[in-house]
Amino acid sequence: MRDEYDFWLLDLDGTVVDVEVSYIHEIGSEVGDRLGVSFTAHEAEQLWYGFGGTRETVFDEHDLDPETFWDTFHAVEDPDKRAAATHIYSDAATLVTDIDTPVGLVTHCQEFLTEPILEALDIADWFDTVVCCDEEIGWKPDPRPLELAMNDLGVAGNGHAGAMVGDDPRDVGAAHNAGLDAIHVERHDRDRLGGRVDAARQVPLLTDLVDA
């Protein structure tokens, strides 16, 4: 199936790599201390993943301003510690290294974290372009980050068939909005995601795409 597409776009966190749960809890605790609130381990995970509006629910329960939260969150995160707590999914490694067409990375992970993670894991050369979402570029499911990646790959607006692969419903929404096939890798159960994800293909492992 990998040969069906002229290019591929992939999400980073939860798709190609993931972070240890203990790190999520540690960051949640430190952010909470700085904000003067106490997050449970479950709330720390809700803040990290944000599926189905759960992040906004935690903000409301603690009367937190989202901008203040994110400023604090990014001040707490250390690129070296984040990279050390991050591992590569073996099925993602199999897929990406098997693709012969251009591959782009489109991630909500900020640039000051993304670059050290890719370098530490020695996977920077897997990707022909890397787009880190921000307020100017936009956030998935906005299609603009994907369109920027497609422009960088030279495949925008000229009939090339492409796919966006991600673990998050926002990745799927961005694919739909950008006119790409959405491939959802099922890293989380449906209860955490808030229901079924409407993707063109759903796979338990990315190696299923290679085998197909």
Short mmCIF file of C-alpha atoms in Angstrom, two decimals:
data_model
loop_
_atom_site.label_atom_id
_atom_site.label_comp_id
_atom_site.label_asym_id
_atom_site.label_seq_id
_atom_site.Cartn_x
_atom_site.Cartn_y
_atom_site.Cartn_z
CA MET A 1 0.00 0.00 0.00
CA ARG A 2 2.95 2.32 0.54
CA ASP A 3 3.31 2.49 -3.26
CA GLU A 4 -0.16 4.03 -3.63
CA TYR A 5 1.12 7.45 -2.56
CA ASP A 6 3.50 9.94 -4.14
CA PHE A 7 4.33 11.35 -0.70
CA TRP A 8 3.67 10.77 2.98
CA LEU A 9 3.17 13.10 5.93
CA LEU A 10 3.51 11.80 9.47
CA ASP A 11 2.80 13.08 12.94
CA LEU A 12 5.66 12.77 15.46
CA ASP A 13 4.52 12.20 19.06
CA GLY A 14 2.40 9.09 19.40
CA THR A 15 2.99 8.08 15.78
CA VAL A 16 6.72 7.88 15.09
CA VAL A 17 7.91 8.29 18.68
CA ASP A 18 6.42 8.45 22.15
CA VAL A 19 7.46 9.54 25.62
CA GLU A 20 7.55 7.57 28.86
CA VAL A 21 4.44 8.03 31.01
CA SER A 22 6.64 8.86 34.00
CA TYR A 23 7.93 11.90 32.11
CA ILE A 24 4.36 13.09 31.46
CA HIS A 25 3.59 12.84 35.17
CA GLU A 26 6.84 14.61 36.10
CA ILE A 27 6.13 17.52 33.75
CA GLY A 28 2.54 17.77 34.95
CA SER A 29 3.70 17.95 38.55
CA GLU A 30 6.30 20.64 37.87
CA VAL A 31 3.92 22.74 35.77
CA GLY A 32 1.28 22.44 38.48
CA ASP A 33 3.76 23.55 41.16
CA ARG A 34 4.65 26.65 39.16
CA LEU A 35 0.97 27.47 38.59
CA GLY A 36 0.01 26.81 42.19
CA VAL A 37 -2.29 23.88 41.41
CA SER A 38 -2.06 20.13 41.93
CA PHE A 39 -2.68 17.92 38.90
CA THR A 40 -3.43 14.24 39.35
CA ALA A 41 -1.56 11.74 37.18
CA HIS A 42 -4.73 11.33 35.11
CA GLU A 43 -5.04 15.10 34.63
CA ALA A 44 -1.38 15.29 33.59
CA GLU A 45 -2.13 12.76 30.85
CA GLN A 46 -5.26 14.67 29.80
CA LEU A 47 -3.22 17.85 29.53
CA TRP A 48 -0.53 16.06 27.53
CA TYR A 49 -2.80 14.34 25.00
CA GLY A 50 -5.83 16.64 24.96
CA PHE A 51 -8.12 14.16 23.20
CA GLY A 52 -11.81 15.00 22.99
CA GLY A 53 -11.58 18.34 24.75
CA THR A 54 -10.23 16.83 27.98
CA ARG A 55 -7.44 19.41 28.17
CA GLU A 56 -9.96 22.25 28.15
CA THR A 57 -11.91 20.46 30.89
CA VAL A 58 -8.82 20.45 33.13
CA PHE A 59 -8.25 24.13 32.38
CA ASP A 60 -11.81 24.90 33.44
CA GLU A 61 -11.66 22.77 36.59
CA HIS A 62 -8.55 24.61 37.78
CA ASP A 63 -9.51 28.00 36.35
CA LEU A 64 -6.37 28.12 34.22
CA ASP A 65 -5.63 30.48 31.38
CA PRO A 66 -4.46 28.34 28.41
CA GLU A 67 -1.80 30.83 27.31
CA THR A 68 -0.33 30.94 30.82
CA PHE A 69 -0.39 27.15 30.98
CA TRP A 70 1.48 26.73 27.71
CA ASP A 71 4.06 29.40 28.56
CA THR A 72 4.71 27.55 31.82
CA PHE A 73 4.69 24.14 30.14
CA HIS A 74 7.31 25.18 27.58
CA ALA A 75 9.43 26.83 30.28
CA VAL A 76 9.46 23.55 32.24
CA GLU A 77 10.33 21.24 29.35
CA ASP A 78 14.03 20.63 28.79
CA PRO A 79 14.99 19.38 25.30
CA ASP A 80 17.64 16.96 26.53
CA LYS A 81 15.37 15.43 29.18
CA ARG A 82 12.52 15.16 26.69
CA ALA A 83 14.76 13.43 24.16
CA ALA A 84 16.10 11.03 26.81
CA ALA A 85 12.55 10.03 27.76
CA THR A 86 11.50 9.45 24.13
CA HIS A 87 11.59 6.16 22.23
CA ILE A 88 10.97 5.22 18.60
CA TYR A 89 8.08 2.94 17.68
CA SER A 90 9.62 -0.02 15.85
CA ASP A 91 6.66 -0.27 13.48
CA ALA A 92 7.12 3.39 12.52
CA ALA A 93 10.80 2.78 11.84
CA THR A 94 9.88 -0.11 9.54
CA LEU A 95 7.38 2.00 7.61
CA VAL A 96 9.44 5.15 7.20
CA THR A 97 12.61 3.36 6.16
CA ASP A 98 10.60 1.33 3.62
CA ILE A 99 9.10 4.37 1.85
CA ASP A 100 10.84 5.44 -1.36
CA THR A 101 8.79 8.62 -1.92
CA PRO A 102 9.16 11.99 -0.10
CA VAL A 103 8.29 11.96 3.59
CA GLY A 104 7.37 14.99 5.70
CA LEU A 105 6.87 15.42 9.42
CA VAL A 106 4.06 17.67 10.70
CA THR A 107 4.02 17.97 14.47
CA HIS A 108 2.58 19.99 17.35
CA CYS A 109 5.89 19.43 19.14
CA GLN A 110 7.70 22.76 19.22
CA GLU A 111 10.87 23.33 17.23
CA PHE A 112 13.09 23.74 20.30
CA LEU A 113 12.08 20.19 21.32
CA THR A 114 11.64 18.55 17.91
CA GLU A 115 15.15 19.14 16.61
CA PRO A 116 16.91 17.69 19.69
CA ILE A 117 14.57 14.68 19.70
CA LEU A 118 15.25 13.88 16.04
CA GLU A 119 18.99 14.33 16.52
CA ALA A 120 19.17 12.29 19.74
CA LEU A 121 17.25 9.41 18.15
CA ASP A 122 19.26 9.74 14.93
CA ILE A 123 16.15 9.99 12.75
CA ALA A 124 16.43 13.53 11.36
CA ASP A 125 17.39 12.13 7.95
CA TRP A 126 14.14 10.14 7.78
CA PHE A 127 12.27 13.29 6.79
CA ASP A 128 12.58 15.53 3.75
CA THR A 129 10.83 18.38 5.56
CA VAL A 130 9.78 19.10 9.14
CA VAL A 131 6.93 21.48 10.00
CA CYS A 132 6.40 22.42 13.65
CA CYS A 133 2.97 23.93 14.20
CA ASP A 134 2.66 27.27 15.96
CA GLU A 135 0.29 30.21 16.18
CA GLU A 136 1.49 31.62 12.86
CA ILE A 137 1.48 28.36 10.89
CA GLY A 138 -1.65 26.95 12.54
CA TRP A 139 -2.51 23.81 14.48
CA LYS A 140 -3.94 20.56 13.19
CA PRO A 141 -6.76 20.00 12.16
CA ASP A 142 -6.03 23.25 10.30
CA PRO A 143 -4.69 22.12 6.90
CA ARG A 144 -2.09 24.89 6.66
CA PRO A 145 0.77 22.99 8.34
CA LEU A 146 0.20 20.08 5.94
CA GLU A 147 0.02 22.43 2.97
CA LEU A 148 3.31 24.02 4.02
CA ALA A 149 4.93 20.58 4.18
CA MET A 150 3.51 19.72 0.76
CA ASN A 151 4.95 22.95 -0.65
CA ASP A 152 8.34 22.09 0.83
CA LEU A 153 8.17 18.62 -0.76
CA GLY A 154 7.17 20.07 -4.12
CA VAL A 155 3.93 18.06 -4.29
CA ALA A 156 1.30 20.75 -3.72
CA GLY A 157 -1.39 21.44 -6.28
CA ASN A 158 -0.16 19.14 -9.04
CA GLY A 159 -2.24 16.00 -8.70
CA HIS A 160 0.06 14.00 -6.43
CA ALA A 161 -1.66 11.48 -4.18
CA GLY A 162 -0.62 11.67 -0.53
CA ALA A 163 -1.47 10.39 2.92
CA MET A 164 -1.26 11.82 6.44
CA VAL A 165 -0.53 9.29 9.20
CA GLY A 166 -1.24 10.03 12.86
CA ASP A 167 -2.56 8.72 16.16
CA ASP A 168 -4.65 11.78 16.99
CA PRO A 169 -8.12 12.67 15.61
CA ARG A 170 -6.63 16.10 14.84
CA ASP A 171 -4.20 14.44 12.42
CA VAL A 172 -7.14 12.79 10.69
CA GLY A 173 -9.04 16.09 10.54
CA ALA A 174 -6.04 17.87 9.07
CA ALA A 175 -5.73 15.19 6.39
CA HIS A 176 -9.40 15.58 5.44
CA ASN A 177 -9.06 19.36 5.34
CA ALA A 178 -5.94 19.17 3.16
CA GLY A 179 -7.49 16.68 0.73
CA LEU A 180 -5.25 13.77 1.72
CA ASP A 181 -6.00 10.21 2.71
CA ALA A 182 -6.11 9.92 6.51
CA ILE A 183 -4.42 6.89 8.07
CA HIS A 184 -5.02 6.46 11.78
CA VAL A 185 -2.65 4.30 13.83
CA GLU A 186 -4.49 2.97 16.86
CA ARG A 187 -2.10 3.79 19.71
CA HIS A 188 -4.98 4.61 22.11
CA ASP A 189 -8.29 2.99 22.91
CA ARG A 190 -11.50 4.65 21.76
CA ASP A 191 -12.49 5.74 25.25
CA ARG A 192 -9.38 7.90 25.49
CA LEU A 193 -9.94 9.29 22.00
CA GLY A 194 -13.59 10.06 22.67
CA GLY A 195 -15.02 7.68 20.08
CA ARG A 196 -14.32 6.26 16.65
CA VAL A 197 -11.96 8.11 14.33
CA ASP A 198 -13.22 8.64 10.77
CA ALA A 199 -10.10 7.75 8.80
CA ALA A 200 -9.72 6.21 5.35
CA ARG A 201 -7.68 3.45 6.97
CA GLN A 202 -7.16 2.40 10.57
CA VAL A 203 -4.27 0.13 11.49
CA PRO A 204 -3.10 -1.30 14.82
CA LEU A 205 0.52 -1.06 13.65
CA LEU A 206 2.22 0.88 10.87
CA THR A 207 3.87 -2.31 9.67
CA ASP A 208 0.39 -3.26 8.41
CA LEU A 209 0.86 -0.60 5.73
CA VAL A 210 4.13 -2.17 4.62
CA ASP A 211 2.63 -5.65 4.53
CA ALA A 212 -0.36 -4.39 2.54
#
